[in-house]
């Protein structure tokens, strides 16, 4: 069973679709391959809404580089998120983690 918990504060501006970056999910006792698949599913789900220009984790990696991406993965405060958003040219970010509790995979998003 996969549980999605999502709380996103999205800012809408002009008539253009606002940009939204999907940060790579952090793995907690879950295989990296599982997390990569969930990253792709999350991007596809948000993109399907047709409300945002979605920046994928692969795009984020290409834009920030691996070292900065590692630093950004641990970012969980507002000023850090604002700094990353500014670097990526986006107003909104989705970040989160994937963990395992018993036989359930839990995805927590912010």
XYZ file of C-alpha atoms in Angstrom:
110
model
C 0.000 0.000 0.000
C 1.302 3.454 -0.898
C 0.154 6.447 1.120
C 0.627 9.997 -0.191
C 0.499 12.904 2.215
C 0.809 16.211 0.449
C 0.609 19.783 1.622
C 1.724 22.252 -1.023
C 1.525 26.016 -0.835
C 1.487 27.139 -4.465
C 1.770 30.696 -5.630
C 0.083 31.656 -8.863
C 1.210 34.708 -10.721
C 0.683 35.652 -14.330
C -1.164 33.855 -17.125
C 1.852 31.622 -17.778
C 2.050 28.332 -15.942
C 4.100 28.834 -12.783
C 7.205 26.698 -12.409
C 7.227 23.995 -9.757
C 10.334 21.974 -8.897
C 10.042 18.398 -7.690
C 13.068 17.713 -5.515
C 14.444 14.155 -5.382
C 12.760 12.188 -2.605
C 14.973 11.157 0.312
C 15.150 7.395 0.912
C 14.775 6.061 4.434
C 15.278 2.290 4.495
C 13.943 1.995 0.935
C 15.932 0.846 -2.125
C 17.146 3.648 -4.410
C 15.366 2.042 -7.382
C 12.025 2.318 -5.563
C 12.645 5.985 -4.806
C 13.548 6.714 -8.441
C 10.284 5.148 -9.620
C 8.327 7.199 -7.057
C 10.149 10.358 -8.211
C 8.971 9.641 -11.756
C 5.400 8.889 -10.637
C 5.247 12.120 -8.638
C 6.479 14.190 -11.585
C 3.964 12.524 -13.915
C 1.125 13.097 -11.423
C 1.874 16.800 -11.013
C 2.482 17.257 -14.741
C -0.892 15.649 -15.508
C -2.594 18.523 -13.689
C -1.429 20.875 -16.472
C -1.229 23.720 -13.939
C 2.555 24.016 -13.666
C 5.705 23.819 -15.681
C 7.251 20.909 -13.784
C 10.989 20.778 -13.143
C 11.870 17.107 -12.517
C 14.512 15.770 -10.098
C 16.735 15.045 -13.117
C 16.351 18.688 -14.232
C 17.099 19.869 -10.690
C 20.231 17.698 -10.651
C 21.361 19.133 -13.994
C 20.698 22.716 -12.862
C 22.199 22.528 -9.375
C 24.864 19.866 -9.826
C 25.346 16.819 -7.640
C 27.052 18.511 -4.678
C 24.466 21.275 -4.314
C 21.706 18.710 -4.798
C 23.042 16.699 -1.854
C 22.968 19.865 0.293
C 19.459 20.700 -0.937
C 18.136 17.238 -0.088
C 18.465 18.000 3.626
C 16.802 21.383 3.293
C 13.669 21.609 5.430
C 13.365 25.238 6.464
C 11.754 28.142 4.632
C 14.909 30.184 3.982
C 16.709 27.167 2.533
C 13.728 26.368 0.291
C 13.583 29.999 -0.863
C 17.277 29.886 -1.745
C 16.841 26.694 -3.770
C 13.717 28.076 -5.452
C 15.628 31.202 -6.420
C 18.514 29.173 -7.827
C 16.086 27.113 -9.914
C 13.892 30.052 -10.943
C 10.761 28.541 -9.385
C 8.272 29.856 -6.833
C 7.241 26.445 -5.481
C 8.994 23.229 -4.489
C 7.811 19.752 -3.619
C 10.188 17.794 -1.431
C 9.765 14.717 0.683
C 10.889 11.328 1.806
C 10.095 7.683 1.254
C 10.244 5.301 4.193
C 9.113 1.819 5.055
C 6.921 0.955 8.009
C 6.357 -2.767 8.213
C 5.200 -3.802 4.767
C 3.958 -0.323 3.836
C 5.854 2.282 1.866
C 5.096 5.771 3.123
C 5.700 8.868 1.010
C 5.614 12.150 2.900
C 5.602 15.343 0.822
C 5.892 19.037 1.628
